[in-house]
Each structure stands twice: as C-alpha cells, then as structure tokens.
PDB file of C-alpha atoms in Angstrom:
ATOM      1  CA  MET A 500      43.514   5.780  -2.972  1.00  0.00           C
ATOM      2  CA  GLU A 501      40.114   3.655  -4.162  1.00  0.00           C
ATOM      3  CA  ARG A 502      37.112   3.911  -2.142  1.00  0.00           C
ATOM      4  CA  ARG A 503      33.745   2.978  -2.985  1.00  0.00           C
ATOM      5  CA  LEU A 504      29.871   3.230  -1.576  1.00  0.00           C
ATOM      6  CA  GLN A 505      27.776   0.280  -1.959  1.00  0.00           C
ATOM      7  CA  THR A 506      23.917   0.081  -0.760  1.00  0.00           C
ATOM      8  CA  LEU A 507      23.548  -2.006   2.046  1.00  0.00           C
ATOM      9  CA  PHE A 508      19.809  -3.816   2.334  1.00  0.00           C
ATOM     10  CA  PRO A 509      17.107  -1.559   0.303  1.00  0.00           C
ATOM     11  CA  SER A 510      14.042  -1.222   0.465  1.00  0.00           C
ATOM     12  CA  ALA A 511      12.208  -2.488  -2.459  1.00  0.00           C
ATOM     13  CA  VAL A 512       9.303  -1.235  -3.498  1.00  0.00           C
ATOM     14  CA  GLN A 513       6.868  -2.788  -6.749  1.00  0.00           C
ATOM     15  CA  ILE A 514       5.407  -0.716  -8.666  1.00  0.00           C
ATOM     16  CA  THR A 515       2.546  -1.868 -11.528  1.00  0.00           C
ATOM     17  CA  GLU A 516       0.637  -0.115 -14.456  1.00  0.00           C
ATOM     18  CA  VAL A 517      -2.648  -2.676 -13.802  1.00  0.00           C
ATOM     19  CA  ASP A 518      -3.823  -2.687 -18.160  1.00  0.00           C
ATOM     20  CA  VAL A 519      -7.144  -3.448 -17.194  1.00  0.00           C
ATOM     21  CA  ALA A 520      -8.134  -0.854 -14.981  1.00  0.00           C
ATOM     22  CA  ARG A 521     -10.349   1.558 -16.360  1.00  0.00           C
ATOM     23  CA  SER A 522     -13.167  -1.723 -16.802  1.00  0.00           C
ATOM     24  CA  LEU A 523     -11.590  -3.208 -13.679  1.00  0.00           C
ATOM     25  CA  ASN A 524     -11.891   0.133 -11.900  1.00  0.00           C
ATOM     26  CA  ARG A 525     -15.809   0.768 -12.599  1.00  0.00           C
ATOM     27  CA  ARG A 526     -16.683  -2.626 -10.875  1.00  0.00           C
ATOM     28  CA  LEU A 527     -14.578  -2.469  -8.015  1.00  0.00           C
ATOM     29  CA  LEU A 528     -16.344   0.992  -7.703  1.00  0.00           C
ATOM     30  CA  ARG A 529     -19.553  -0.640  -7.887  1.00  0.00           C
ATOM     31  CA  GLN A 530     -19.401  -2.874  -4.989  1.00  0.00           C
ATOM     32  CA  ILE A 531     -17.288  -0.546  -2.629  1.00  0.00           C
ATOM     33  CA  GLU A 532     -20.297   1.207  -2.722  1.00  0.00           C
ATOM     34  CA  ILE A 533     -22.413  -1.463  -2.591  1.00  0.00           C
ATOM     35  CA  ILE A 534     -20.387  -2.490   0.926  1.00  0.00           C
ATOM     36  CA  ARG A 535     -19.876   1.191   2.241  1.00  0.00           C
ATOM     37  CA  ALA A 536     -23.576   1.752   2.457  1.00  0.00           C
ATOM     38  CA  ALA A 537     -24.362  -1.947   4.152  1.00  0.00           C
ATOM     39  CA  THR A 538     -20.812  -2.127   6.959  1.00  0.00           C
ATOM     40  CA  PRO A 539     -19.751  -0.227   9.995  1.00  0.00           C
ATOM     41  CA  ASN A 540     -16.388   1.851   9.615  1.00  0.00           C
ATOM     42  CA  GLY A 541     -13.832  -0.920  10.678  1.00  0.00           C
ATOM     43  CA  ARG A 542     -11.930   2.141  11.961  1.00  0.00           C
ATOM     44  CA  PRO A 543      -9.612   1.666  14.474  1.00  0.00           C
ATOM     45  CA  ASP A 544      -9.499   3.682  17.847  1.00  0.00           C
ATOM     46  CA  SER A 545      -6.170   4.143  17.065  1.00  0.00           C
ATOM     47  CA  TRP A 546      -6.410   6.054  13.368  1.00  0.00           C
ATOM     48  CA  SER A 547      -6.030   9.405  14.983  1.00  0.00           C
ATOM     49  CA  SER A 548      -8.424  10.592  11.386  1.00  0.00           C
ATOM     50  CA  SER A 549     -12.055   9.624   9.873  1.00  0.00           C
ATOM     51  CA  VAL A 550     -10.863   7.537   7.513  1.00  0.00           C
ATOM     52  CA  TYR A 551     -13.484   5.022   6.503  1.00  0.00           C
ATOM     53  CA  THR A 552     -11.972   1.095   5.890  1.00  0.00           C
ATOM     54  CA  THR A 553     -13.344  -2.525   6.311  1.00  0.00           C
ATOM     55  CA  LEU A 554     -10.228  -3.080   8.052  1.00  0.00           C
ATOM     56  CA  ASN A 555     -12.224  -5.638  11.041  1.00  0.00           C
ATOM     57  CA  THR A 556     -15.524  -5.850   9.173  1.00  0.00           C
ATOM     58  CA  ALA A 557     -14.978  -6.338   5.671  1.00  0.00           C
ATOM     59  CA  ASP A 558     -11.847  -7.870   4.613  1.00  0.00           C
ATOM     60  CA  GLN A 559     -11.689 -10.860   3.234  1.00  0.00           C
ATOM     61  CA  LEU A 560     -12.698  -9.134  -0.106  1.00  0.00           C
ATOM     62  CA  HIS A 561     -10.268 -11.398  -2.157  1.00  0.00           C
ATOM     63  CA  GLN A 562     -12.896 -13.935  -1.174  1.00  0.00           C
ATOM     64  CA  LYS A 563     -16.158 -12.019  -2.941  1.00  0.00           C
ATOM     65  CA  ALA A 564     -16.380 -13.007  -6.782  1.00  0.00           C
ATOM     66  CA  GLU A 565     -16.796  -9.600  -7.606  1.00  0.00           C
ATOM     67  CA  PHE A 566     -12.802  -8.864  -6.676  1.00  0.00           C
ATOM     68  CA  SER A 567     -11.669 -11.938  -8.252  1.00  0.00           C
ATOM     69  CA  ASP A 568      -9.604 -10.172 -11.100  1.00  0.00           C
ATOM     70  CA  LEU A 569      -8.612  -8.257  -9.402  1.00  0.00           C
ATOM     71  CA  HIS A 570      -7.323 -11.134  -6.706  1.00  0.00           C
ATOM     72  CA  ARG A 571      -5.438 -12.620  -9.861  1.00  0.00           C
ATOM     73  CA  ILE A 572      -3.707  -9.763 -10.885  1.00  0.00           C
ATOM     74  CA  ILE A 573      -2.424  -8.699  -6.789  1.00  0.00           C
ATOM     75  CA  LEU A 574      -0.933 -13.120  -6.576  1.00  0.00           C
ATOM     76  CA  ASP A 575       0.368 -12.696 -10.463  1.00  0.00           C
ATOM     77  CA  GLU A 576       1.777  -9.003  -9.248  1.00  0.00           C
ATOM     78  CA  ALA A 577       3.170 -10.786  -5.601  1.00  0.00           C
ATOM     79  CA  MET A 578       4.592 -13.341  -7.142  1.00  0.00           C
ATOM     80  CA  ARG A 579       6.862 -11.239  -9.347  1.00  0.00           C
ATOM     81  CA  PHE A 580       8.140  -9.035  -6.404  1.00  0.00           C
ATOM     82  CA  ALA A 581       8.839 -12.381  -4.929  1.00  0.00           C
ATOM     83  CA  ASP A 582      10.842 -13.175  -7.617  1.00  0.00           C
ATOM     84  CA  ALA A 583      12.978 -10.158  -7.314  1.00  0.00           C
ATOM     85  CA  LEU A 584      13.575 -10.569  -3.524  1.00  0.00           C
ATOM     86  CA  MET A 585      14.479 -14.530  -3.667  1.00  0.00           C
ATOM     87  CA  ILE A 586      11.448 -16.051  -1.260  1.00  0.00           C
ATOM     88  CA  ASN A 587      10.578 -19.191  -2.462  1.00  0.00           C
ATOM     89  CA  HIS A 588       6.822 -19.089  -2.873  1.00  0.00           C
ATOM     90  CA  ARG A 589       6.945 -22.455  -5.653  1.00  0.00           C
ATOM     91  CA  ASP A 590       7.256 -25.047  -2.508  1.00  0.00           C
ATOM     92  CA  PHE A 591       5.613 -21.745  -0.139  1.00  0.00           C
ATOM     93  CA  PRO A 592       2.737 -20.402  -2.312  1.00  0.00           C
ATOM     94  CA  LEU A 593       1.421 -16.956  -1.246  1.00  0.00           C
ATOM     95  CA  ARG A 594      -1.550 -16.537   0.006  1.00  0.00           C
ATOM     96  CA  VAL A 595      -3.630 -12.964   0.242  1.00  0.00           C
ATOM     97  CA  MET A 596      -4.394 -13.516   3.784  1.00  0.00           C
ATOM     98  CA  ASP A 597      -6.827 -10.041   4.477  1.00  0.00           C
ATOM     99  CA  CYS A 598      -8.076  -7.607   1.686  1.00  0.00           C
ATOM    100  CA  TRP A 599      -9.582  -4.641   2.317  1.00  0.00           C
ATOM    101  CA  PHE A 600     -11.290  -0.525   1.264  1.00  0.00           C
ATOM    102  CA  ASN A 601     -10.271   2.625   2.655  1.00  0.00           C
ATOM    103  CA  ILE A 602     -11.800   5.640   1.748  1.00  0.00           C
ATOM    104  CA  TYR A 603      -9.598   9.186   2.426  1.00  0.00           C
ATOM    105  CA  GLY A 604     -11.815  11.709   2.665  1.00  0.00           C
ATOM    106  CA  PRO A 605     -10.562  15.984   2.873  1.00  0.00           C
ATOM    107  CA  LYS A 606      -7.745  16.044   5.555  1.00  0.00           C
ATOM    108  CA  ASP A 607      -7.737  12.410   6.678  1.00  0.00           C
ATOM    109  CA  GLY A 608      -4.645  10.398   6.629  1.00  0.00           C
ATOM    110  CA  GLN A 609      -2.400   7.634   8.014  1.00  0.00           C
ATOM    111  CA  GLU A 610      -0.471   7.072  10.590  1.00  0.00           C
ATOM    112  CA  ILE A 611       3.168   5.596  10.464  1.00  0.00           C
ATOM    113  CA  HIS A 612       2.658   1.706  10.414  1.00  0.00           C
ATOM    114  CA  ASN A 613       3.799  -1.622   9.184  1.00  0.00           C
ATOM    115  CA  HIS A 614       1.866  -4.742   8.920  1.00  0.00           C
ATOM    116  CA  PRO A 615       3.275  -7.264  11.419  1.00  0.00           C
ATOM    117  CA  ASN A 616       2.360 -11.173  10.975  1.00  0.00           C
ATOM    118  CA  ASN A 617       3.266 -10.533   7.068  1.00  0.00           C
ATOM    119  CA  ILE A 618       5.291 -11.203   4.394  1.00  0.00           C
ATOM    120  CA  ILE A 619       4.608  -8.951   0.927  1.00  0.00           C
ATOM    121  CA  SER A 620       2.036  -6.304   1.204  1.00  0.00           C
ATOM    122  CA  GLY A 621       0.305  -3.964  -0.906  1.00  0.00           C
ATOM    123  CA  SER A 622      -2.210  -1.159  -1.798  1.00  0.00           C
ATOM    124  CA  TYR A 623      -3.873  -0.915  -5.331  1.00  0.00           C
ATOM    125  CA  TYR A 624      -5.658   2.739  -6.074  1.00  0.00           C
ATOM    126  CA  VAL A 625      -9.230   2.702  -7.880  1.00  0.00           C
ATOM    127  CA  LYS A 626     -10.034   6.052  -7.337  1.00  0.00           C
ATOM    128  CA  ALA A 627      -7.059   8.769  -6.991  1.00  0.00           C
ATOM    129  CA  SER A 628      -7.831  12.381  -8.465  1.00  0.00           C
ATOM    130  CA  PRO A 629      -4.207  14.674  -9.066  1.00  0.00           C
ATOM    131  CA  GLY A 630      -2.478  16.069  -6.205  1.00  0.00           C
ATOM    132  CA  CYS A 631      -4.112  13.971  -4.416  1.00  0.00           C
ATOM    133  CA  SER A 632      -2.145  11.913  -1.285  1.00  0.00           C
ATOM    134  CA  GLY A 633       0.215   9.325  -1.864  1.00  0.00           C
ATOM    135  CA  ILE A 634       1.892   6.822  -0.062  1.00  0.00           C
ATOM    136  CA  MET A 635       5.184   8.117   1.849  1.00  0.00           C
ATOM    137  CA  PHE A 636       7.639   5.297   2.868  1.00  0.00           C
ATOM    138  CA  HIS A 637       9.786   5.706   6.301  1.00  0.00           C
ATOM    139  CA  SER A 638      13.538   4.420   6.541  1.00  0.00           C
ATOM    140  CA  ALA A 639      13.948   1.773   9.576  1.00  0.00           C
ATOM    141  CA  ARG A 640      16.845   3.955  10.545  1.00  0.00           C
ATOM    142  CA  ALA A 641      15.253   7.182  11.160  1.00  0.00           C
ATOM    143  CA  ASP A 642      13.947   5.918  14.411  1.00  0.00           C
ATOM    144  CA  SER A 643      16.919   5.458  16.298  1.00  0.00           C
ATOM    145  CA  MET A 644      19.291   6.696  14.554  1.00  0.00           C
ATOM    146  CA  LEU A 645      20.541  10.970  15.806  1.00  0.00           C
ATOM    147  CA  LEU A 646      20.204  13.391  12.531  1.00  0.00           C
ATOM    148  CA  PRO A 647      22.958  15.097  11.114  1.00  0.00           C
ATOM    149  CA  PRO A 648      22.397  18.013   9.122  1.00  0.00           C
ATOM    150  CA  MET A 649      21.879  17.599   5.629  1.00  0.00           C
ATOM    151  CA  THR A 650      23.363  19.966   2.307  1.00  0.00           C
ATOM    152  CA  ALA A 651      20.565  18.012   0.352  1.00  0.00           C
ATOM    153  CA  VAL A 652      18.468  15.036   0.273  1.00  0.00           C
ATOM    154  CA  ASN A 653      19.797  11.429  -1.917  1.00  0.00           C
ATOM    155  CA  SER A 654      18.702   8.148  -1.731  1.00  0.00           C
ATOM    156  CA  PHE A 655      22.219   7.308   1.397  1.00  0.00           C
ATOM    157  CA  ASN A 656      20.509  10.294   3.816  1.00  0.00           C
ATOM    158  CA  GLN A 657      17.128  10.239   2.835  1.00  0.00           C
ATOM    159  CA  SER A 658      14.197   9.515   5.740  1.00  0.00           C
ATOM    160  CA  VAL A 659      11.184   9.193   3.468  1.00  0.00           C
ATOM    161  CA  ALA A 660      10.264   8.472   0.331  1.00  0.00           C
ATOM    162  CA  GLU A 661       6.725   9.931  -0.832  1.00  0.00           C
ATOM    163  CA  LEU A 662       5.688   7.833  -3.938  1.00  0.00           C
ATOM    164  CA  ALA A 663       2.743  10.063  -5.851  1.00  0.00           C
ATOM    165  CA  VAL A 664      -0.010   7.561  -6.587  1.00  0.00           C
ATOM    166  CA  HIS A 665      -3.259   7.480  -9.495  1.00  0.00           C
ATOM    167  CA  GLU A 666      -5.163   5.403 -10.264  1.00  0.00           C
ATOM    168  CA  GLY A 667      -4.639   2.069 -11.513  1.00  0.00           C
ATOM    169  CA  MET A 668      -1.044   1.507 -10.074  1.00  0.00           C
ATOM    170  CA  MET A 669      -0.431  -0.996  -8.035  1.00  0.00           C
ATOM    171  CA  VAL A 670       2.256  -0.880  -5.444  1.00  0.00           C
ATOM    172  CA  ILE A 671       3.811  -4.029  -3.661  1.00  0.00           C
ATOM    173  CA  PHE A 672       6.340  -4.047  -0.606  1.00  0.00           C
ATOM    174  CA  ARG A 673       7.763  -5.560   1.826  1.00  0.00           C
ATOM    175  CA  SER A 674       5.907  -5.883   4.781  1.00  0.00           C
ATOM    176  CA  SER A 675       7.967  -4.978   7.132  1.00  0.00           C
ATOM    177  CA  LEU A 676       8.331  -1.855   6.345  1.00  0.00           C
ATOM    178  CA  LYS A 677       6.904   1.157   7.440  1.00  0.00           C
ATOM    179  CA  HIS A 678       4.216   3.496   5.739  1.00  0.00           C
ATOM    180  CA  SER A 679       1.592   6.428   5.915  1.00  0.00           C
ATOM    181  CA  VAL A 680      -0.459   8.481   4.163  1.00  0.00           C
ATOM    182  CA  ARG A 681      -0.161  12.517   4.702  1.00  0.00           C
ATOM    183  CA  PRO A 682      -3.425  14.188   5.044  1.00  0.00           C
ATOM    184  CA  SER A 683      -5.198  14.834   1.819  1.00  0.00           C
ATOM    185  CA  PRO A 684      -5.417  18.058   0.101  1.00  0.00           C
ATOM    186  CA  THR A 685      -7.557  17.485  -2.458  1.00  0.00           C
ATOM    187  CA  ASP A 686     -11.463  17.393  -1.512  1.00  0.00           C
ATOM    188  CA  GLU A 687     -12.116  14.487  -3.615  1.00  0.00           C
ATOM    189  CA  GLU A 688     -11.574  10.793  -2.378  1.00  0.00           C
ATOM    190  CA  ARG A 689      -8.662   8.467  -2.414  1.00  0.00           C
ATOM    191  CA  ILE A 690      -9.727   5.127  -2.619  1.00  0.00           C
ATOM    192  CA  SER A 691      -7.398   2.046  -1.870  1.00  0.00           C
ATOM    193  CA  VAL A 692      -7.481  -1.374  -1.756  1.00  0.00           C
ATOM    194  CA  SER A 693      -4.974  -2.971   0.956  1.00  0.00           C
ATOM    195  CA  PHE A 694      -3.442  -6.145   0.888  1.00  0.00           C
ATOM    196  CA  ASN A 695      -1.231  -8.638   3.047  1.00  0.00           C
ATOM    197  CA  LEU A 696       0.080 -11.770   1.804  1.00  0.00           C
ATOM    198  CA  SER A 697       2.570 -14.849   3.280  1.00  0.00           C
ATOM    199  CA  MET A 698       2.860 -18.014   2.891  1.00  0.00           C
TER     200      MET A 698
END
C-alpha cells in the first residue's frame, strides 16, 4: 500500500534580519524614549500585565518622519510576504494602518490574540536581550479540538510554537494568526514596534 502525509493550510511566518538594524535601532530608541516621556500608557484594561504601549495613544508612528526608514522596510518586507502568499498587492496596494511600540518589563507578557480587520501584521525588535521572551504562535486547532496524548511533538501535532527573537529581527505573519508573549524572564526591557497592514 502507498500512503503519504500532506500538509494543508500551513501558517507562513516571514523572518527578516534587517541589515541596517544597528543604526536604525539607535535612532528609534531615541524617539521611543521621547514619545514614552510624553505619552500616557495606552494599555487596554483587558491586558493583564503592566506592559507600556502606545496602542490607542500614539499608534500612527509610521507617519512620523523619524520612523520613515522603518516604514519603508515594513512596506518592502510586507510586499515580499504578500508575494509568497500570492496576495495581489499590485492592483490593491498594501498600506500600514497603524504602528505602535510595546515595552515589556520584568514579568510582563501578552495574552493570546490576533489582529482583526487587517491582512498582514508584524513586529520589529528594537531591543531584545539574550534570553528574553520570544513570540509564541498558536494553532487555530488548539481551541476546538480534543488533544490526545503525544509520544513526541512535531509540526503535525504541535499547538504552540515559540520563535526566539533578537534585536534587528522583523517577524511578519497573517493578522489572523493567534500569538502571545510569555512573561519576561529577564530584568531588561524588551522593546518592539508592531504594525498592521491592509489594502
């Protein structure tokens, strides 16, 4: 008998190492500190940790001149991701809808969530020390199916996968893909710029 396993509905995640990260991060960190000093924490009441975020308070960072280089990189990388997924961004151009930063302190994390009403989402890591929390992706199957005992974890049965992150790394994925951040195990701040794109 012949048999084969076929993968259906894979979840694509694009990882980019930004080649100008060192100089870009220096400029971004200066602006982030300026904005942080002048902007109230936009953290929604539903969030369980005390993470500082400009979501809801300063979430149009891509429109600021100081973030123009990052904006260009986001658009370029989002278009490459769209090409891989055969998303027609030439007739229906992608545009950044919102862009904000998150600062995670010790033990700060982020609940499981996705980004409704968008097409592509992502994060760029401005500050991420060794051993910091990564980004965890969650299978859509995990919420609705009974999980049997497993002898080992592989790509066919896993319900969660953590991607280690570091400074200068950009992660892009479909906005529907659920993700989270486990509580930070380090004392150093972890700073990321997150973004959503639509058409």
